Amino acid sequence: MKLFHRVEHYQALRKPLDPSQFIADLQAEMRAELEALHTALPGCDWLSISDRAAGAVKLAPLEASPEPRNLRRLKQAVQARWGTVPLIDMLKEAVLRTGCLSAVTSVADRGTLPEHVLAERLLLAIYGYGTNTGIRAVAGGEHGHSEDEIRYARRRYLSTEAARQIAIEIANATRGRELQSRKSSSPRRLLW
């Protein structure tokens, strides 16, 4: 009975029952694809392969792809709704409204660092990474936190799990406000 199911399943997958036949077919397919790659490589102007151990494969830079169609509309909508607001202000407002850094700052046990100072340093670290300006550039601002202090806060408190928890709390708070505004704007209906 089990052999019947096995045969049926192998037929559904279009694979042979004999493992040596399966391996031979797979090897033949791989040889054919590698041969096709080998013949196509010399004609690729954008690719160079050298015998060096480190960085043997180099790709020529691609041309910039065109801007997505709706990106300009999205930028205009953000500009119309909020005007020109620095990203750090938006981030700070999200933190203040959602309290999303409380999960991170609550693990700051036995620390002598006040919670608001830690929150400022974490905000600066998130801003530095999120905007791709880096912590060194962010540390050059007039906020009173050095690069080493921001890096320490990032290293000590901003783990992958903490970043995930921050994102979840912002999403939950956003969804909660959205649902709350829908409830308040929709007329109440009687159920009977």
mmCIF file with all atom_site columns, C-alpha atoms in Angstrom:
data_model
loop_
_atom_site.group_PDB
_atom_site.id
_atom_site.type_symbol
_atom_site.label_atom_id
_atom_site.label_alt_id
_atom_site.label_comp_id
_atom_site.label_asym_id
_atom_site.label_entity_id
_atom_site.label_seq_id
_atom_site.pdbx_PDB_ins_code
_atom_site.Cartn_x
_atom_site.Cartn_y
_atom_site.Cartn_z
_atom_site.occupancy
_atom_site.B_iso_or_equiv
_atom_site.pdbx_formal_charge
_atom_site.auth_seq_id
_atom_site.auth_comp_id
_atom_site.auth_asym_id
_atom_site.auth_atom_id
_atom_site.pdbx_PDB_model_num
ATOM 1   C CA . MET A 1 1   ? 0.000   0.000  0.000   1.00 0.00 ? 1   MET A CA 1
ATOM 2   C CA . LYS A 1 2   ? 2.826   2.450  0.880   1.00 0.00 ? 2   LYS A CA 1
ATOM 3   C CA . LEU A 1 3   ? 4.668   1.635  -2.365  1.00 0.00 ? 3   LEU A CA 1
ATOM 4   C CA . PHE A 1 4   ? 1.544   2.599  -4.323  1.00 0.00 ? 4   PHE A CA 1
ATOM 5   C CA . HIS A 1 5   ? 1.452   6.027  -2.672  1.00 0.00 ? 5   HIS A CA 1
ATOM 6   C CA . ARG A 1 6   ? 5.157   6.491  -3.271  1.00 0.00 ? 6   ARG A CA 1
ATOM 7   C CA . VAL A 1 7   ? 4.800   5.697  -6.964  1.00 0.00 ? 7   VAL A CA 1
ATOM 8   C CA . GLU A 1 8   ? 1.806   8.019  -7.188  1.00 0.00 ? 8   GLU A CA 1
ATOM 9   C CA . HIS A 1 9   ? 3.663   10.875 -5.488  1.00 0.00 ? 9   HIS A CA 1
ATOM 10  C CA . TYR A 1 10  ? 6.778   10.471 -7.630  1.00 0.00 ? 10  TYR A CA 1
ATOM 11  C CA . GLN A 1 11  ? 4.608   10.474 -10.759 1.00 0.00 ? 11  GLN A CA 1
ATOM 12  C CA . ALA A 1 12  ? 2.885   13.656 -9.578  1.00 0.00 ? 12  ALA A CA 1
ATOM 13  C CA . LEU A 1 13  ? 6.305   15.251 -9.137  1.00 0.00 ? 13  LEU A CA 1
ATOM 14  C CA . ARG A 1 14  ? 7.449   13.821 -12.487 1.00 0.00 ? 14  ARG A CA 1
ATOM 15  C CA . LYS A 1 15  ? 10.531  12.303 -10.845 1.00 0.00 ? 15  LYS A CA 1
ATOM 16  C CA . PRO A 1 16  ? 11.971  8.802  -11.308 1.00 0.00 ? 16  PRO A CA 1
ATOM 17  C CA . LEU A 1 17  ? 11.779  6.245  -8.501  1.00 0.00 ? 17  LEU A CA 1
ATOM 18  C CA . ASP A 1 18  ? 15.395  5.256  -9.027  1.00 0.00 ? 18  ASP A CA 1
ATOM 19  C CA . PRO A 1 19  ? 17.676  7.689  -7.109  1.00 0.00 ? 19  PRO A CA 1
ATOM 20  C CA . SER A 1 20  ? 20.627  7.112  -9.463  1.00 0.00 ? 20  SER A CA 1
ATOM 21  C CA . GLN A 1 21  ? 18.461  8.158  -12.422 1.00 0.00 ? 21  GLN A CA 1
ATOM 22  C CA . PHE A 1 22  ? 17.324  11.277 -10.512 1.00 0.00 ? 22  PHE A CA 1
ATOM 23  C CA . ILE A 1 23  ? 20.950  12.220 -9.721  1.00 0.00 ? 23  ILE A CA 1
ATOM 24  C CA . ALA A 1 24  ? 22.063  11.612 -13.305 1.00 0.00 ? 24  ALA A CA 1
ATOM 25  C CA . ASP A 1 25  ? 19.250  13.825 -14.662 1.00 0.00 ? 25  ASP A CA 1
ATOM 26  C CA . LEU A 1 26  ? 20.078  16.561 -12.168 1.00 0.00 ? 26  LEU A CA 1
ATOM 27  C CA . GLN A 1 27  ? 23.788  16.446 -13.016 1.00 0.00 ? 27  GLN A CA 1
ATOM 28  C CA . ALA A 1 28  ? 23.031  16.608 -16.741 1.00 0.00 ? 28  ALA A CA 1
ATOM 29  C CA . GLU A 1 29  ? 20.795  19.641 -16.203 1.00 0.00 ? 29  GLU A CA 1
ATOM 30  C CA . MET A 1 30  ? 23.473  21.352 -14.111 1.00 0.00 ? 30  MET A CA 1
ATOM 31  C CA . ARG A 1 31  ? 26.169  20.640 -16.721 1.00 0.00 ? 31  ARG A CA 1
ATOM 32  C CA . ALA A 1 32  ? 23.982  22.097 -19.477 1.00 0.00 ? 32  ALA A CA 1
ATOM 33  C CA . GLU A 1 33  ? 23.265  25.278 -17.469 1.00 0.00 ? 33  GLU A CA 1
ATOM 34  C CA . LEU A 1 34  ? 26.927  25.738 -16.520 1.00 0.00 ? 34  LEU A CA 1
ATOM 35  C CA . GLU A 1 35  ? 27.917  25.296 -20.159 1.00 0.00 ? 35  GLU A CA 1
ATOM 36  C CA . ALA A 1 36  ? 25.363  27.950 -21.166 1.00 0.00 ? 36  ALA A CA 1
ATOM 37  C CA . LEU A 1 37  ? 26.796  30.297 -18.519 1.00 0.00 ? 37  LEU A CA 1
ATOM 38  C CA . HIS A 1 38  ? 30.346  29.582 -19.704 1.00 0.00 ? 38  HIS A CA 1
ATOM 39  C CA . THR A 1 39  ? 29.490  30.463 -23.306 1.00 0.00 ? 39  THR A CA 1
ATOM 40  C CA . ALA A 1 40  ? 27.543  33.591 -22.299 1.00 0.00 ? 40  ALA A CA 1
ATOM 41  C CA . LEU A 1 41  ? 30.174  35.103 -19.962 1.00 0.00 ? 41  LEU A CA 1
ATOM 42  C CA . PRO A 1 42  ? 32.614  36.417 -22.603 1.00 0.00 ? 42  PRO A CA 1
ATOM 43  C CA . GLY A 1 43  ? 29.808  38.465 -24.170 1.00 0.00 ? 43  GLY A CA 1
ATOM 44  C CA . CYS A 1 44  ? 28.889  40.255 -20.913 1.00 0.00 ? 44  CYS A CA 1
ATOM 45  C CA . ASP A 1 45  ? 30.484  43.711 -21.068 1.00 0.00 ? 45  ASP A CA 1
ATOM 46  C CA . TRP A 1 46  ? 29.189  44.597 -17.608 1.00 0.00 ? 46  TRP A CA 1
ATOM 47  C CA . LEU A 1 47  ? 30.978  41.659 -15.932 1.00 0.00 ? 47  LEU A CA 1
ATOM 48  C CA . SER A 1 48  ? 34.661  40.975 -15.339 1.00 0.00 ? 48  SER A CA 1
ATOM 49  C CA . ILE A 1 49  ? 36.098  37.914 -13.629 1.00 0.00 ? 49  ILE A CA 1
ATOM 50  C CA . SER A 1 50  ? 39.720  37.791 -12.532 1.00 0.00 ? 50  SER A CA 1
ATOM 51  C CA . ASP A 1 51  ? 41.867  35.157 -10.839 1.00 0.00 ? 51  ASP A CA 1
ATOM 52  C CA . ARG A 1 52  ? 42.205  37.120 -7.595  1.00 0.00 ? 52  ARG A CA 1
ATOM 53  C CA . ALA A 1 53  ? 40.912  35.437 -4.459  1.00 0.00 ? 53  ALA A CA 1
ATOM 54  C CA . ALA A 1 54  ? 39.333  38.584 -3.017  1.00 0.00 ? 54  ALA A CA 1
ATOM 55  C CA . GLY A 1 55  ? 36.938  40.461 -5.253  1.00 0.00 ? 55  GLY A CA 1
ATOM 56  C CA . ALA A 1 56  ? 37.313  38.256 -8.280  1.00 0.00 ? 56  ALA A CA 1
ATOM 57  C CA . VAL A 1 57  ? 33.897  39.151 -9.723  1.00 0.00 ? 57  VAL A CA 1
ATOM 58  C CA . LYS A 1 58  ? 33.199  42.795 -10.576 1.00 0.00 ? 58  LYS A CA 1
ATOM 59  C CA . LEU A 1 59  ? 30.017  44.223 -12.021 1.00 0.00 ? 59  LEU A CA 1
ATOM 60  C CA . ALA A 1 60  ? 29.864  47.514 -13.871 1.00 0.00 ? 60  ALA A CA 1
ATOM 61  C CA . PRO A 1 61  ? 27.535  50.030 -12.230 1.00 0.00 ? 61  PRO A CA 1
ATOM 62  C CA . LEU A 1 62  ? 24.018  50.015 -13.623 1.00 0.00 ? 62  LEU A CA 1
ATOM 63  C CA . GLU A 1 63  ? 22.324  53.075 -15.005 1.00 0.00 ? 63  GLU A CA 1
ATOM 64  C CA . ALA A 1 64  ? 19.887  54.731 -12.638 1.00 0.00 ? 64  ALA A CA 1
ATOM 65  C CA . SER A 1 65  ? 16.415  53.319 -12.995 1.00 0.00 ? 65  SER A CA 1
ATOM 66  C CA . PRO A 1 66  ? 13.600  55.749 -13.696 1.00 0.00 ? 66  PRO A CA 1
ATOM 67  C CA . GLU A 1 67  ? 11.705  57.201 -10.747 1.00 0.00 ? 67  GLU A CA 1
ATOM 68  C CA . PRO A 1 68  ? 8.568   55.191 -9.905  1.00 0.00 ? 68  PRO A CA 1
ATOM 69  C CA . ARG A 1 69  ? 5.397   56.741 -11.338 1.00 0.00 ? 69  ARG A CA 1
ATOM 70  C CA . ASN A 1 70  ? 3.641   57.371 -8.044  1.00 0.00 ? 70  ASN A CA 1
ATOM 71  C CA . LEU A 1 71  ? 6.645   58.557 -6.045  1.00 0.00 ? 71  LEU A CA 1
ATOM 72  C CA . ARG A 1 72  ? 6.220   62.154 -7.151  1.00 0.00 ? 72  ARG A CA 1
ATOM 73  C CA . ARG A 1 73  ? 2.531   62.070 -6.170  1.00 0.00 ? 73  ARG A CA 1
ATOM 74  C CA . LEU A 1 74  ? 3.407   60.583 -2.801  1.00 0.00 ? 74  LEU A CA 1
ATOM 75  C CA . LYS A 1 75  ? 5.999   63.284 -2.160  1.00 0.00 ? 75  LYS A CA 1
ATOM 76  C CA . GLN A 1 76  ? 3.497   65.970 -3.137  1.00 0.00 ? 76  GLN A CA 1
ATOM 77  C CA . ALA A 1 77  ? 0.846   64.499 -0.824  1.00 0.00 ? 77  ALA A CA 1
ATOM 78  C CA . VAL A 1 78  ? 3.287   64.432 2.110   1.00 0.00 ? 78  VAL A CA 1
ATOM 79  C CA . GLN A 1 79  ? 4.371   67.993 1.298   1.00 0.00 ? 79  GLN A CA 1
ATOM 80  C CA . ALA A 1 80  ? 0.750   69.186 1.085   1.00 0.00 ? 80  ALA A CA 1
ATOM 81  C CA . ARG A 1 81  ? -0.257  67.522 4.340   1.00 0.00 ? 81  ARG A CA 1
ATOM 82  C CA . TRP A 1 82  ? 2.743   68.251 6.547   1.00 0.00 ? 82  TRP A CA 1
ATOM 83  C CA . GLY A 1 83  ? 4.811   70.795 4.670   1.00 0.00 ? 83  GLY A CA 1
ATOM 84  C CA . THR A 1 84  ? 8.557   70.657 5.070   1.00 0.00 ? 84  THR A CA 1
ATOM 85  C CA . VAL A 1 85  ? 9.095   68.997 8.411   1.00 0.00 ? 85  VAL A CA 1
ATOM 86  C CA . PRO A 1 86  ? 12.512  67.626 9.318   1.00 0.00 ? 86  PRO A CA 1
ATOM 87  C CA . LEU A 1 87  ? 12.459  63.858 9.673   1.00 0.00 ? 87  LEU A CA 1
ATOM 88  C CA . ILE A 1 88  ? 13.906  64.041 13.194  1.00 0.00 ? 88  ILE A CA 1
ATOM 89  C CA . ASP A 1 89  ? 10.847  66.060 14.262  1.00 0.00 ? 89  ASP A CA 1
ATOM 90  C CA . MET A 1 90  ? 8.495   63.440 12.806  1.00 0.00 ? 90  MET A CA 1
ATOM 91  C CA . LEU A 1 91  ? 10.429  60.690 14.564  1.00 0.00 ? 91  LEU A CA 1
ATOM 92  C CA . LYS A 1 92  ? 10.370  62.574 17.857  1.00 0.00 ? 92  LYS A CA 1
ATOM 93  C CA . GLU A 1 93  ? 6.626   63.179 17.529  1.00 0.00 ? 93  GLU A CA 1
ATOM 94  C CA . ALA A 1 94  ? 6.008   59.471 16.848  1.00 0.00 ? 94  ALA A CA 1
ATOM 95  C CA . VAL A 1 95  ? 8.009   58.573 19.952  1.00 0.00 ? 95  VAL A CA 1
ATOM 96  C CA . LEU A 1 96  ? 6.174   61.115 22.103  1.00 0.00 ? 96  LEU A CA 1
ATOM 97  C CA . ARG A 1 97  ? 2.714   60.084 20.895  1.00 0.00 ? 97  ARG A CA 1
ATOM 98  C CA . THR A 1 98  ? 3.239   56.326 21.029  1.00 0.00 ? 98  THR A CA 1
ATOM 99  C CA . GLY A 1 99  ? 5.723   55.896 23.869  1.00 0.00 ? 99  GLY A CA 1
ATOM 100 C CA . CYS A 1 100 ? 7.436   53.288 21.734  1.00 0.00 ? 100 CYS A CA 1
ATOM 101 C CA . LEU A 1 101 ? 10.837  53.728 23.392  1.00 0.00 ? 101 LEU A CA 1
ATOM 102 C CA . SER A 1 102 ? 9.448   52.686 26.769  1.00 0.00 ? 102 SER A CA 1
ATOM 103 C CA . ALA A 1 103 ? 10.149  49.027 25.969  1.00 0.00 ? 103 ALA A CA 1
ATOM 104 C CA . VAL A 1 104 ? 13.798  49.862 25.299  1.00 0.00 ? 104 VAL A CA 1
ATOM 105 C CA . THR A 1 105 ? 14.310  52.329 28.133  1.00 0.00 ? 105 THR A CA 1
ATOM 106 C CA . SER A 1 106 ? 12.627  50.007 30.634  1.00 0.00 ? 106 SER A CA 1
ATOM 107 C CA . VAL A 1 107 ? 15.456  47.501 30.197  1.00 0.00 ? 107 VAL A CA 1
ATOM 108 C CA . ALA A 1 108 ? 17.913  50.183 31.247  1.00 0.00 ? 108 ALA A CA 1
ATOM 109 C CA . ASP A 1 109 ? 18.190  48.596 34.665  1.00 0.00 ? 109 ASP A CA 1
ATOM 110 C CA . ARG A 1 110 ? 20.919  49.569 37.088  1.00 0.00 ? 110 ARG A CA 1
ATOM 111 C CA . GLY A 1 111 ? 21.876  52.431 34.828  1.00 0.00 ? 111 GLY A CA 1
ATOM 112 C CA . THR A 1 112 ? 22.604  55.908 36.055  1.00 0.00 ? 112 THR A CA 1
ATOM 113 C CA . LEU A 1 113 ? 21.449  57.364 32.755  1.00 0.00 ? 113 LEU A CA 1
ATOM 114 C CA . PRO A 1 114 ? 18.114  59.209 33.031  1.00 0.00 ? 114 PRO A CA 1
ATOM 115 C CA . GLU A 1 115 ? 15.378  57.795 30.819  1.00 0.00 ? 115 GLU A CA 1
ATOM 116 C CA . HIS A 1 116 ? 14.923  60.997 28.789  1.00 0.00 ? 116 HIS A CA 1
ATOM 117 C CA . VAL A 1 117 ? 18.671  61.161 28.010  1.00 0.00 ? 117 VAL A CA 1
ATOM 118 C CA . LEU A 1 118 ? 18.677  57.556 26.861  1.00 0.00 ? 118 LEU A CA 1
ATOM 119 C CA . ALA A 1 119 ? 15.602  58.252 24.720  1.00 0.00 ? 119 ALA A CA 1
ATOM 120 C CA . GLU A 1 120 ? 17.362  61.230 23.092  1.00 0.00 ? 120 GLU A CA 1
ATOM 121 C CA . ARG A 1 121 ? 20.433  59.155 22.292  1.00 0.00 ? 121 ARG A CA 1
ATOM 122 C CA . LEU A 1 122 ? 18.341  56.324 20.888  1.00 0.00 ? 122 LEU A CA 1
ATOM 123 C CA . LEU A 1 123 ? 16.409  58.794 18.734  1.00 0.00 ? 123 LEU A CA 1
ATOM 124 C CA . LEU A 1 124 ? 19.663  60.198 17.380  1.00 0.00 ? 124 LEU A CA 1
ATOM 125 C CA . ALA A 1 125 ? 20.978  56.692 16.640  1.00 0.00 ? 125 ALA A CA 1
ATOM 126 C CA . ILE A 1 126 ? 17.752  55.664 14.890  1.00 0.00 ? 126 ILE A CA 1
ATOM 127 C CA . TYR A 1 127 ? 17.781  58.909 12.900  1.00 0.00 ? 127 TYR A CA 1
ATOM 128 C CA . GLY A 1 128 ? 21.418  58.426 11.925  1.00 0.00 ? 128 GLY A CA 1
ATOM 129 C CA . TYR A 1 129 ? 20.825  54.919 10.640  1.00 0.00 ? 129 TYR A CA 1
ATOM 130 C CA . GLY A 1 130 ? 17.372  55.599 9.181   1.00 0.00 ? 130 GLY A CA 1
ATOM 131 C CA . THR A 1 131 ? 18.528  58.537 7.065   1.00 0.00 ? 131 THR A CA 1
ATOM 132 C CA . ASN A 1 132 ? 21.844  56.911 6.186   1.00 0.00 ? 132 ASN A CA 1
ATOM 133 C CA . THR A 1 133 ? 23.729  59.959 7.472   1.00 0.00 ? 133 THR A CA 1
ATOM 134 C CA . GLY A 1 134 ? 25.465  57.928 10.150  1.00 0.00 ? 134 GLY A CA 1
ATOM 135 C CA . ILE A 1 135 ? 26.051  58.464 13.827  1.00 0.00 ? 135 ILE A CA 1
ATOM 136 C CA . ARG A 1 136 ? 29.169  60.591 13.307  1.00 0.00 ? 136 ARG A CA 1
ATOM 137 C CA . ALA A 1 137 ? 27.230  63.175 11.290  1.00 0.00 ? 137 ALA A CA 1
ATOM 138 C CA . VAL A 1 138 ? 24.329  63.137 13.746  1.00 0.00 ? 138 VAL A CA 1
ATOM 139 C CA . ALA A 1 139 ? 26.715  63.565 16.682  1.00 0.00 ? 139 ALA A CA 1
ATOM 140 C CA . GLY A 1 140 ? 27.955  66.808 15.165  1.00 0.00 ? 140 GLY A CA 1
ATOM 141 C CA . GLY A 1 141 ? 24.651  68.522 15.972  1.00 0.00 ? 141 GLY A CA 1
ATOM 142 C CA . GLU A 1 142 ? 23.919  70.871 18.853  1.00 0.00 ? 142 GLU A CA 1
ATOM 143 C CA . HIS A 1 143 ? 22.269  68.470 21.275  1.00 0.00 ? 143 HIS A CA 1
ATOM 144 C CA . GLY A 1 144 ? 24.992  67.781 23.821  1.00 0.00 ? 144 GLY A CA 1
ATOM 145 C CA . HIS A 1 145 ? 25.560  64.080 23.042  1.00 0.00 ? 145 HIS A CA 1
ATOM 146 C CA . SER A 1 146 ? 28.911  62.826 21.791  1.00 0.00 ? 146 SER A CA 1
ATOM 147 C CA . GLU A 1 147 ? 29.420  60.205 19.118  1.00 0.00 ? 147 GLU A CA 1
ATOM 148 C CA . ASP A 1 148 ? 30.669  57.708 21.707  1.00 0.00 ? 148 ASP A CA 1
ATOM 149 C CA . GLU A 1 149 ? 27.603  58.248 23.904  1.00 0.00 ? 149 GLU A CA 1
ATOM 150 C CA . ILE A 1 150 ? 25.228  57.703 20.976  1.00 0.00 ? 150 ILE A CA 1
ATOM 151 C CA . ARG A 1 151 ? 27.146  54.616 19.840  1.00 0.00 ? 151 ARG A CA 1
ATOM 152 C CA . TYR A 1 152 ? 27.080  53.204 23.376  1.00 0.00 ? 152 TYR A CA 1
ATOM 153 C CA . ALA A 1 153 ? 23.306  53.684 23.654  1.00 0.00 ? 153 ALA A CA 1
ATOM 154 C CA . ARG A 1 154 ? 22.827  52.046 20.264  1.00 0.00 ? 154 ARG A CA 1
ATOM 155 C CA . ARG A 1 155 ? 25.103  49.132 21.080  1.00 0.00 ? 155 ARG A CA 1
ATOM 156 C CA . ARG A 1 156 ? 23.682  48.577 24.581  1.00 0.00 ? 156 ARG A CA 1
ATOM 157 C CA . TYR A 1 157 ? 19.958  49.103 24.074  1.00 0.00 ? 157 TYR A CA 1
ATOM 158 C CA . LEU A 1 158 ? 19.019  49.074 20.380  1.00 0.00 ? 158 LEU A CA 1
ATOM 159 C CA . SER A 1 159 ? 18.996  45.422 19.381  1.00 0.00 ? 159 SER A CA 1
ATOM 160 C CA . THR A 1 160 ? 17.122  43.849 16.482  1.00 0.00 ? 160 THR A CA 1
ATOM 161 C CA . GLU A 1 161 ? 14.414  42.718 18.873  1.00 0.00 ? 161 GLU A CA 1
ATOM 162 C CA . ALA A 1 162 ? 14.136  46.208 20.376  1.00 0.00 ? 162 ALA A CA 1
ATOM 163 C CA . ALA A 1 163 ? 13.796  47.761 16.901  1.00 0.00 ? 163 ALA A CA 1
ATOM 164 C CA . ARG A 1 164 ? 11.117  45.199 16.066  1.00 0.00 ? 164 ARG A CA 1
ATOM 165 C CA . GLN A 1 165 ? 9.259   46.032 19.290  1.00 0.00 ? 165 GLN A CA 1
ATOM 166 C CA . ILE A 1 166 ? 9.448   49.777 18.520  1.00 0.00 ? 166 ILE A CA 1
ATOM 167 C CA . ALA A 1 167 ? 7.986   49.191 15.057  1.00 0.00 ? 167 ALA A CA 1
ATOM 168 C CA . ILE A 1 168 ? 5.199   47.032 16.505  1.00 0.00 ? 168 ILE A CA 1
ATOM 169 C CA . GLU A 1 169 ? 4.298   49.645 19.100  1.00 0.00 ? 169 GLU A CA 1
ATOM 170 C CA . ILE A 1 170 ? 4.181   52.430 16.496  1.00 0.00 ? 170 ILE A CA 1
ATOM 171 C CA . ALA A 1 171 ? 2.032   50.280 14.200  1.00 0.00 ? 171 ALA A CA 1
ATOM 172 C CA . ASN A 1 172 ? -0.318  49.329 17.060  1.00 0.00 ? 172 ASN A CA 1
ATOM 173 C CA . ALA A 1 173 ? -0.646  52.940 18.189  1.00 0.00 ? 173 ALA A CA 1
ATOM 174 C CA . THR A 1 174 ? -1.295  54.094 14.621  1.00 0.00 ? 174 THR A CA 1
ATOM 175 C CA . ARG A 1 175 ? -3.894  51.376 14.075  1.00 0.00 ? 175 ARG A CA 1
ATOM 176 C CA . GLY A 1 176 ? -5.520  52.151 17.432  1.00 0.00 ? 176 GLY A CA 1
ATOM 177 C CA . ARG A 1 177 ? -5.875  55.851 16.570  1.00 0.00 ? 177 ARG A CA 1
ATOM 178 C CA . GLU A 1 178 ? -7.234  54.961 13.153  1.00 0.00 ? 178 GLU A CA 1
ATOM 179 C CA . LEU A 1 179 ? -9.877  52.688 14.657  1.00 0.00 ? 179 LEU A CA 1
ATOM 180 C CA . GLN A 1 180 ? -10.701 55.281 17.308  1.00 0.00 ? 180 GLN A CA 1
ATOM 181 C CA . SER A 1 181 ? -11.224 57.997 14.697  1.00 0.00 ? 181 SER A CA 1
ATOM 182 C CA . ARG A 1 182 ? -13.448 55.678 12.653  1.00 0.00 ? 182 ARG A CA 1
ATOM 183 C CA . LYS A 1 183 ? -15.596 54.926 15.694  1.00 0.00 ? 183 LYS A CA 1
ATOM 184 C CA . SER A 1 184 ? -15.982 58.589 16.575  1.00 0.00 ? 184 SER A CA 1
ATOM 185 C CA . SER A 1 185 ? -16.789 59.649 13.008  1.00 0.00 ? 185 SER A CA 1
ATOM 186 C CA . SER A 1 186 ? -19.262 56.873 12.178  1.00 0.00 ? 186 SER A CA 1
ATOM 187 C CA . PRO A 1 187 ? -22.870 57.305 13.293  1.00 0.00 ? 187 PRO A CA 1
ATOM 188 C CA . ARG A 1 188 ? -24.060 54.930 15.972  1.00 0.00 ? 188 ARG A CA 1
ATOM 189 C CA . ARG A 1 189 ? -26.528 52.342 14.837  1.00 0.00 ? 189 ARG A CA 1
ATOM 190 C CA . LEU A 1 190 ? -29.033 50.498 16.864  1.00 0.00 ? 190 LEU A CA 1
ATOM 191 C CA . LEU A 1 191 ? -28.683 46.747 16.670  1.00 0.00 ? 191 LEU A CA 1
ATOM 192 C CA . TRP A 1 192 ? -32.374 45.907 16.995  1.00 0.00 ? 192 TRP A CA 1
#
